[in-house]
mmCIF file of C-alpha atoms in Angstrom:
data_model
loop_
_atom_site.group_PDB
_atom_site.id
_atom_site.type_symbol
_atom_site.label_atom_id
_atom_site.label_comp_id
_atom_site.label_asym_id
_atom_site.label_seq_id
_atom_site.Cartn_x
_atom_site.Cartn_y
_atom_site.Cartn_z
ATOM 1 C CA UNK L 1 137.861 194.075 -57.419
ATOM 2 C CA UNK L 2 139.100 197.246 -55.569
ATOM 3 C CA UNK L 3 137.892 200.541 -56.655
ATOM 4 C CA UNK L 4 140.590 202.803 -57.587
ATOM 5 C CA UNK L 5 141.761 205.592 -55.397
ATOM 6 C CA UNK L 6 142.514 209.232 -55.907
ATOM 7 C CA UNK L 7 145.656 208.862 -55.703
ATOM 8 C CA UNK L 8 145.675 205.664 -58.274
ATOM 9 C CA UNK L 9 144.106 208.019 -60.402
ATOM 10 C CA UNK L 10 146.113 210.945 -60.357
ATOM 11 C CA UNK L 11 148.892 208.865 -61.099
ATOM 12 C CA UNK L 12 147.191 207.622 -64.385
ATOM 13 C CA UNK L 13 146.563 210.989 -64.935
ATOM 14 C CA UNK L 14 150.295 212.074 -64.980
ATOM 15 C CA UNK L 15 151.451 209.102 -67.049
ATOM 16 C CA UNK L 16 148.798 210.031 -69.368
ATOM 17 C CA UNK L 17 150.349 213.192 -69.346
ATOM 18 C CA UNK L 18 153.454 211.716 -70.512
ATOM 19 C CA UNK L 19 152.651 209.745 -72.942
ATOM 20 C CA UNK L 20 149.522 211.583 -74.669
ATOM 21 C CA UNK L 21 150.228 215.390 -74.272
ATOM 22 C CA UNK L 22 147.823 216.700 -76.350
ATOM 23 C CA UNK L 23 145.103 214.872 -75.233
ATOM 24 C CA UNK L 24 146.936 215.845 -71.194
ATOM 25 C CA UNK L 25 146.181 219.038 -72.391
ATOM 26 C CA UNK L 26 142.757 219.111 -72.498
ATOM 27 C CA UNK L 27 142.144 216.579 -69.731
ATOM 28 C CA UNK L 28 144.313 218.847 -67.479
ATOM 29 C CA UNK L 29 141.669 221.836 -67.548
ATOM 30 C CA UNK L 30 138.899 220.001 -66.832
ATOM 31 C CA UNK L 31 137.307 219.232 -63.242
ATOM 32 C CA UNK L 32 137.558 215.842 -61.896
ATOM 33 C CA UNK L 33 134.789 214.056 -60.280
ATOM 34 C CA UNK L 34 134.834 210.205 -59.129
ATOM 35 C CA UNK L 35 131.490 209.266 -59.186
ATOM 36 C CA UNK L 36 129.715 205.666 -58.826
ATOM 37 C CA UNK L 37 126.472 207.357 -60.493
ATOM 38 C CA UNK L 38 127.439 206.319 -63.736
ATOM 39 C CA UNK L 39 128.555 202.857 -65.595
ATOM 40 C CA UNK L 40 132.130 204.210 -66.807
ATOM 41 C CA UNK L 41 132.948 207.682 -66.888
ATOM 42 C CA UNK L 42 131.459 211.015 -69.127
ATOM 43 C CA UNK L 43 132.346 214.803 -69.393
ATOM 44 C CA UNK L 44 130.035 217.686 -69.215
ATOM 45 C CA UNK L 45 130.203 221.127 -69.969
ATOM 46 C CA UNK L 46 128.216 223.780 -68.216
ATOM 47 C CA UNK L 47 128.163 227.340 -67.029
ATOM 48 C CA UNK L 48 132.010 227.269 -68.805
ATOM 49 C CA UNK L 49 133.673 224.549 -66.651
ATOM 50 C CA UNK L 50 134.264 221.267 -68.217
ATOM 51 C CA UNK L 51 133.546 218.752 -65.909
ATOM 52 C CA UNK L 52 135.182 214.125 -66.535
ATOM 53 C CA UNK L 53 132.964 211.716 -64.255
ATOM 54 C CA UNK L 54 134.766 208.677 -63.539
ATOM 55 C CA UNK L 55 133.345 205.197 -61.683
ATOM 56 C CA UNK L 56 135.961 204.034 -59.586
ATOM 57 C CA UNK L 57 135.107 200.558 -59.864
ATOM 58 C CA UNK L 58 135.357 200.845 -63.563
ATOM 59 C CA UNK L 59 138.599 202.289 -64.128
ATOM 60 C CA UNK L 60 140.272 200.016 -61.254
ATOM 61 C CA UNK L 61 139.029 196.934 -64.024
ATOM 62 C CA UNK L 62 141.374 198.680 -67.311
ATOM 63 C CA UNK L 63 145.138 198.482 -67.791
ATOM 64 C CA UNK L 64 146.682 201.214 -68.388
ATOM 65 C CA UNK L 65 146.469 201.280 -72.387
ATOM 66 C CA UNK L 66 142.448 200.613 -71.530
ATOM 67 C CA UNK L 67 142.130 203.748 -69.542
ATOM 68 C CA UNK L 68 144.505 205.960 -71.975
ATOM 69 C CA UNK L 69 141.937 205.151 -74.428
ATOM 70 C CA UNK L 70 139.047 205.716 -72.172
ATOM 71 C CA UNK L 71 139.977 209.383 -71.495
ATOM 72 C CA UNK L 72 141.236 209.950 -75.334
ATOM 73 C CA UNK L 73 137.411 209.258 -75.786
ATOM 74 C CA UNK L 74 136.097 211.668 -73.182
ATOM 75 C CA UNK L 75 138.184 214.367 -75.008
ATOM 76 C CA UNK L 76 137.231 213.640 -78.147
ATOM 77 C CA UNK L 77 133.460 213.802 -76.906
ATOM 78 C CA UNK L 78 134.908 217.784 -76.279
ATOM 79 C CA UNK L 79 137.066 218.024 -79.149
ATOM 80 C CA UNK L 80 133.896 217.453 -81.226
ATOM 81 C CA UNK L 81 131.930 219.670 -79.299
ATOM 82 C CA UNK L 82 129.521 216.639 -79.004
ATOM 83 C CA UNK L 83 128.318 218.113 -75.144
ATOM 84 C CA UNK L 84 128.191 222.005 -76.991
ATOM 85 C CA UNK L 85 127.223 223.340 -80.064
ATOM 86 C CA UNK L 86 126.649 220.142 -81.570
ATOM 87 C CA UNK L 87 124.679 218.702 -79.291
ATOM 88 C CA UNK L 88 121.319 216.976 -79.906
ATOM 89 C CA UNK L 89 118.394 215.048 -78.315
ATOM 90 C CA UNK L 90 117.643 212.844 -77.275
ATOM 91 C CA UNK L 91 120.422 212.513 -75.043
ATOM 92 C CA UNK L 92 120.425 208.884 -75.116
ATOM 93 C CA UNK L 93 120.734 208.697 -79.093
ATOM 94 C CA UNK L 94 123.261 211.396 -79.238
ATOM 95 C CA UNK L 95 125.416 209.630 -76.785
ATOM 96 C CA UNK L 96 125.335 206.118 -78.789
ATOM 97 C CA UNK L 97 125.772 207.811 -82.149
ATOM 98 C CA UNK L 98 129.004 210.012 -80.708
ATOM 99 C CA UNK L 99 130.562 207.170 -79.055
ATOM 100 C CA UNK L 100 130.426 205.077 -82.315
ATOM 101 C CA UNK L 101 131.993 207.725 -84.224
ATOM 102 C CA UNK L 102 134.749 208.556 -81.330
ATOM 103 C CA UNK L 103 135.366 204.659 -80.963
ATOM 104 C CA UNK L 104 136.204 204.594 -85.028
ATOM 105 C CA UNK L 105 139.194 206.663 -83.959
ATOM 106 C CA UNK L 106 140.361 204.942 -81.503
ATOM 107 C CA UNK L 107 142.524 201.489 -81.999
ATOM 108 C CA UNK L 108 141.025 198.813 -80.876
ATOM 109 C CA UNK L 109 143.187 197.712 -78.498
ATOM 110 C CA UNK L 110 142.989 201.107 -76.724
ATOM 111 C CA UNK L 111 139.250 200.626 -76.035
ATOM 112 C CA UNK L 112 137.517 198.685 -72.810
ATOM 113 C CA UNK L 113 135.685 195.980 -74.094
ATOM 114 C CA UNK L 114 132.023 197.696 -73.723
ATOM 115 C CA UNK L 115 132.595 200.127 -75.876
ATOM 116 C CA UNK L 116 130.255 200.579 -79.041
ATOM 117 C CA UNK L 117 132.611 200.317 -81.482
ATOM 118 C CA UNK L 118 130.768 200.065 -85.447
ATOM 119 C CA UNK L 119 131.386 196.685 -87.056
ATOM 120 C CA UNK L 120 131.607 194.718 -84.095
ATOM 121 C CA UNK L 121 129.908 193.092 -82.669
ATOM 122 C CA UNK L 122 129.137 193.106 -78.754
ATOM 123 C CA UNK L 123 128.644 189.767 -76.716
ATOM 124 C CA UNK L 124 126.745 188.823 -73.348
ATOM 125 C CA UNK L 125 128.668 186.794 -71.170
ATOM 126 C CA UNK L 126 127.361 183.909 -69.660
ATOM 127 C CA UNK L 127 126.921 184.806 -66.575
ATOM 128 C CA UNK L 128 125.325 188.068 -67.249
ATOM 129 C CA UNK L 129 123.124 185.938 -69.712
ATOM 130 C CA UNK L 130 121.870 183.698 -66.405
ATOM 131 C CA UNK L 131 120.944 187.200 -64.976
ATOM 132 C CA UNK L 132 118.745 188.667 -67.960
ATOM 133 C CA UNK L 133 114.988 187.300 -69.280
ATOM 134 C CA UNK L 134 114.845 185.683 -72.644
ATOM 135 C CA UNK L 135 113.034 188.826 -73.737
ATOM 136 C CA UNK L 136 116.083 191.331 -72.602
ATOM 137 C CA UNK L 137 118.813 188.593 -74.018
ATOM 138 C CA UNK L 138 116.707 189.116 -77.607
ATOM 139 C CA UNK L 139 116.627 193.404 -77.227
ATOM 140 C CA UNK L 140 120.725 193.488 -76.439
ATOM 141 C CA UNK L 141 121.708 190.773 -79.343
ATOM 142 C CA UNK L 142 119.333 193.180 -81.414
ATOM 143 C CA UNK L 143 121.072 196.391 -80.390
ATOM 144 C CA UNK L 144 124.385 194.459 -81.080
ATOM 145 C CA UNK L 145 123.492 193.580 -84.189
ATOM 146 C CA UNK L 146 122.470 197.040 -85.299
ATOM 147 C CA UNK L 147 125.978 198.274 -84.137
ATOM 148 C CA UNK L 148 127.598 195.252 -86.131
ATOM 149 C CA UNK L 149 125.958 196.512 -89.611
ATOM 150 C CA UNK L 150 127.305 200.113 -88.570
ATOM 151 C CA UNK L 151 130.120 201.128 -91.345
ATOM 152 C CA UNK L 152 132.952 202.722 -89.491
ATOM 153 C CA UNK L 153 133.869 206.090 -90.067
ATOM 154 C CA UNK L 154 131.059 208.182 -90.061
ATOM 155 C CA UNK L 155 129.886 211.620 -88.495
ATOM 156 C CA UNK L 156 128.114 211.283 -85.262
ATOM 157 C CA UNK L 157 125.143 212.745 -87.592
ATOM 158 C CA UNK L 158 125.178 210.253 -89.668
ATOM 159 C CA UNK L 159 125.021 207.090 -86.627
ATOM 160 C CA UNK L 160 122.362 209.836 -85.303
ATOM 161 C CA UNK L 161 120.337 209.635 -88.456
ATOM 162 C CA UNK L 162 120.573 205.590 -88.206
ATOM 163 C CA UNK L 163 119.238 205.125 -85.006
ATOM 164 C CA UNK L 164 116.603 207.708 -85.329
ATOM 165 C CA UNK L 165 115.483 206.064 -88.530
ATOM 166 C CA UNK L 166 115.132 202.618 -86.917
ATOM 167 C CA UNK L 167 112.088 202.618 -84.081
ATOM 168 C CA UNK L 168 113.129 199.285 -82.837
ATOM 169 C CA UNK L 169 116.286 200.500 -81.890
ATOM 170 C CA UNK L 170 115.087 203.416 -80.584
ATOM 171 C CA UNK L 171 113.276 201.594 -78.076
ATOM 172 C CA UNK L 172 115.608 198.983 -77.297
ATOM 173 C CA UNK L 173 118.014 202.133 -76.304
ATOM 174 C CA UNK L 174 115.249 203.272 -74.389
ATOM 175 C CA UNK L 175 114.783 200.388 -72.333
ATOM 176 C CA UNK L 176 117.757 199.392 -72.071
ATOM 177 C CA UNK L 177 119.935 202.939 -70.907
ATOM 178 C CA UNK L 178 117.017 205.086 -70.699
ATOM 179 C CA UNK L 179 116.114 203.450 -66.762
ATOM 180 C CA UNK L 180 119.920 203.969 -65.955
ATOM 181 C CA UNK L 181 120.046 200.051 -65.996
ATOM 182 C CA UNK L 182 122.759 199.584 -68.590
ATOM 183 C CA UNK L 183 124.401 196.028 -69.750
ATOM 184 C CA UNK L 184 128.027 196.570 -70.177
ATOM 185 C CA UNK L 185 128.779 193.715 -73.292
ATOM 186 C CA UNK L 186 132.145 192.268 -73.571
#
């Protein structure tokens, strides 16, 4: 797989802009940083610049419709105000519980296939399975399993409120973004 160039992605960029104006809109003031720090991409917002991380690797593996729905996602993270007023800690909880109300939003067919989307359920593939221990196989089909009995629909406080509720899961999280190792699912 070939990571995707600047170029590749300013062109996604400008189709986006076409097709999804309003979301262009937002995506248009922000800063634009390819990074292969993180997993998939994120936004930020500090000192008054808003800042979208994207892994080159990452986006060069989505079609098109994949990566509109990627960066719908990021903006809706903003929209929300999910990285501002509303923000909460820990980080790692906030994240999880914002991304499964954003990905309630978003049709299905828009998302990449690791997203945490409440209701359904996530699944290791076999390779990745040959990779893991027995114990970390059993702490990802748990997390799964938690996002499975998530209801869609729901206010990023309210998925907050779950996970913080449920110590298991809030040490499965911990474990398994917390050391920056994270399992994308399919």
């Amino acid at each position: 797989m070939t990571s995707l160039s600047q170029q590749e992605f300013d062109s996604v960029l400008l189709k986006f802009l076409l097709d999804e104006p309003f979301f262009a809109t937002i995506i248009r003031s922000m800063r634009k940083v390819r990074s292969n720090d993180l997993p998939t991409a994120g936004v930020n917002y500090e000192g008054g610049t808003m800042t979208l991380y994207w892994n080159p690797d990452f986006m060069s593996s989505l079609s098109t419709k994949k990566k509109f729905g990627l960066l719908k996602h990021e903006c809706y993270h903003l929209i929300r105000k999910h990285v501002t007023s509303r923000k909460q800690k820990p980080h790692l909880d906030w994240n999880i519980a914002t991304d499964l109300a954003i990905n309630s939003d978003i049709p299905l067919n828009e998302l990449p296939e690791c997203g945490l989307i409440p209701g359904k359920k996530n699944v290791l593939k076999v390779e990745d399975k040959e990779k893991l221990t027995e114990e970390r196989i059993k702490s990802i089909e748990k997390f799964s399993d938690f996002i499975e009995s998530m209801p869609p629909r729901k206010s990023s406080e309210w998925y907050m409120t779950r996970i913080q509720e449920n110590k298991e899961i809030k040490e499965i999280i911990q474990d398994l973004y917390g050391n920056k190792i994270v399992v994308i699912l399919d």
